[in-house]
Coordinates of C-alpha atoms in Angstrom, one line a residue:
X1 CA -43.2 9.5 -31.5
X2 CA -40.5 7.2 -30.2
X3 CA -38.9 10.0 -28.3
X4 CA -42.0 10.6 -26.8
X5 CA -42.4 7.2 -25.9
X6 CA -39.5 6.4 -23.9
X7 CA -39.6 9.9 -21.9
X8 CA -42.9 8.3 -20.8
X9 CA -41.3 5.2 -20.3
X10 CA -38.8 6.5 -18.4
X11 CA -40.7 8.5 -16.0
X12 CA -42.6 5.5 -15.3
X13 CA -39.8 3.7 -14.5
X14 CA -38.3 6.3 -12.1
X15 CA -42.3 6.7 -10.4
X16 CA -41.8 3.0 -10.0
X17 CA -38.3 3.2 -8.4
X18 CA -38.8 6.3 -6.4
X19 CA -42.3 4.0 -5.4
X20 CA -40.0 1.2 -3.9
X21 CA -38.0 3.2 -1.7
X22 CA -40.8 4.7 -0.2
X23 CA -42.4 1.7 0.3
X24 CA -39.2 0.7 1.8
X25 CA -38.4 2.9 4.4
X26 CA -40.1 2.7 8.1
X27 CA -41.9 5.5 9.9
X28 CA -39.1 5.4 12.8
X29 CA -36.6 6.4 9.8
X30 CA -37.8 8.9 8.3
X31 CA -38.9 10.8 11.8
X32 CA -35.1 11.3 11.8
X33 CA -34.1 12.3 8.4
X34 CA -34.6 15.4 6.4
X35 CA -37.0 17.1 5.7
X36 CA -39.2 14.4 7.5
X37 CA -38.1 14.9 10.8
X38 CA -38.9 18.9 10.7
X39 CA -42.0 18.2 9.6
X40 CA -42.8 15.2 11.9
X41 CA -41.6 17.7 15.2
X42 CA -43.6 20.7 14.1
X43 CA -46.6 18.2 14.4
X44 CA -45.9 16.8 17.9
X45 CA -45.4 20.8 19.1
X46 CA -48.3 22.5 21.1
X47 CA -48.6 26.3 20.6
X48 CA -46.4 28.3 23.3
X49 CA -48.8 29.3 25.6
X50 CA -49.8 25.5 26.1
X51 CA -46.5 24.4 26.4
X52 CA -45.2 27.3 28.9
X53 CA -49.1 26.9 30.5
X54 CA -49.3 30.8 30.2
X55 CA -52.7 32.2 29.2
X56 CA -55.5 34.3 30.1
X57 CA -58.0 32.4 32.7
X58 CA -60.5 32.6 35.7
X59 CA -59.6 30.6 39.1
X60 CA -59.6 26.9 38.8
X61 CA -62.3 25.2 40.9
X62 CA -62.3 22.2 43.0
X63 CA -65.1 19.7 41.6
X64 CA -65.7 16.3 43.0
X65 CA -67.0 13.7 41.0
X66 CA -66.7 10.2 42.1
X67 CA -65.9 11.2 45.6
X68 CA -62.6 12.9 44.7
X69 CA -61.8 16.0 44.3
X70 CA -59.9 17.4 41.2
X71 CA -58.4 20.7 40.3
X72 CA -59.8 21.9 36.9
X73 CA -58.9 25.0 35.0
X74 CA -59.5 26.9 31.8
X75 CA -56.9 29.1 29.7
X76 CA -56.9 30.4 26.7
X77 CA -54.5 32.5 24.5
X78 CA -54.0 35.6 24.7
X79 CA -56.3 37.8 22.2
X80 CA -57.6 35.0 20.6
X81 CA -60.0 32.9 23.5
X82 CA -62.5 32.6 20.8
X83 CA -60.3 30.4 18.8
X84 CA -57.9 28.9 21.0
X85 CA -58.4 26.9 24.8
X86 CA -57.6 24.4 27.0
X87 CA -59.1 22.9 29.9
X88 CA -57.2 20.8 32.0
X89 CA -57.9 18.9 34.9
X90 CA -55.4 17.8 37.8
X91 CA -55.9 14.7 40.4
X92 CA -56.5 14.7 44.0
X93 CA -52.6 14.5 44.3
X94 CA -51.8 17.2 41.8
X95 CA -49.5 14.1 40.4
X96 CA -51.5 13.7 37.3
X97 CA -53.0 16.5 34.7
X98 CA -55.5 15.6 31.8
X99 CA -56.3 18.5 29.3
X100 CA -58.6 18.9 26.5
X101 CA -56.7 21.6 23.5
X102 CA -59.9 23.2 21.7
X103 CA -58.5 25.2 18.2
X104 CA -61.1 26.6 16.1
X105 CA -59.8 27.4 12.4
X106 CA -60.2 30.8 10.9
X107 CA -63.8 31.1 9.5
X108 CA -64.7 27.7 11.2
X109 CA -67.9 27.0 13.1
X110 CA -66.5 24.1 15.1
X111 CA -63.6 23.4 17.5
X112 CA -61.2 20.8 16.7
X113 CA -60.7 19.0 19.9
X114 CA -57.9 16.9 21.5
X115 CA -57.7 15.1 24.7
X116 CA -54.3 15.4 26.3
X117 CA -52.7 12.7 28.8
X118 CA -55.1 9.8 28.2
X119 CA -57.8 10.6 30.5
X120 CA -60.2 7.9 31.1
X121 CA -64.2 8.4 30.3
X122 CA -64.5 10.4 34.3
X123 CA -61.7 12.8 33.3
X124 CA -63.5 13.2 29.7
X125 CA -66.6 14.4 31.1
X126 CA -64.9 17.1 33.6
X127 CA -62.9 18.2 30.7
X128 CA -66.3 17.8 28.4
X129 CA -67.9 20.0 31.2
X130 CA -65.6 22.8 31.8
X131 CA -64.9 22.8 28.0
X132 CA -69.0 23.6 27.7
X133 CA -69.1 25.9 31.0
X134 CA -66.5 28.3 29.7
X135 CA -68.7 28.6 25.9
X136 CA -72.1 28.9 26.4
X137 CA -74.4 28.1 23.9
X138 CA -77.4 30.5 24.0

């Protein structure tokens, strides 16, 4: 029983200590150590076809809203529109882009949805719009 004991003592020991470097370390470290900063890179990547901005798509439309007139656009990949989208929207200038990246799980019902370069609540609601335009409902 004594054996027994201090192997359980012992693990909790080295819980505790492997507790308190954890506990230690910083975010900003570990995004550049192994295997936490191949992990932490695979998050911040977009699929491919967002990051190359090749897709399938239709001709993007002029739409003014406010009394300016933005460029918005939907792509999605290719073979799989049904799952995977993204609507983006461009300023007046063409200087600024705003997107909204719309993945839909295997077997899922809903999209999970992320905006993309900050947009403020106008932007949201183009995005919002073409987003809802290019999946109808009914």
């Amino acid at each position: 029983m004594t054996g027994f004991l201090n192997r359980v003592l012992l693990g909790l020991v080295a819980a505790g200590i492997a507790t308190g470097v954890c506990a230690e370390s910083r975010l900003p470290e570990l995004t550049t150590q192994a295997p936490y900063k191949k992990a932490y890179q695979a998050m911040l990547a977009y699929p491919q076809w967002v990051t190359i901005g090749q897709g399938t798509a239709a001709p993007v439309e002029k739409v003014v809203m406010d009394g300016k007139t933005y460029t918005v656009g939907q792509m999605c990949k290719p073979h799989d529109c049904a799952a995977n989208q993204l609507n983006v929207v461009f300023s007046p200038d063409g200087k600024q882009a705003w997107g909204l990246l719309s993945v839909r799980a295997e077997n899922a019902e809903e999209f999970d949805q992320q905006f993309l370069g900050m947009p403020d609540e106008t932007i949201k609601k183009l995005l919002n719009k073409s987003f809802a335009d290019n999946n109808p409902t009914d």
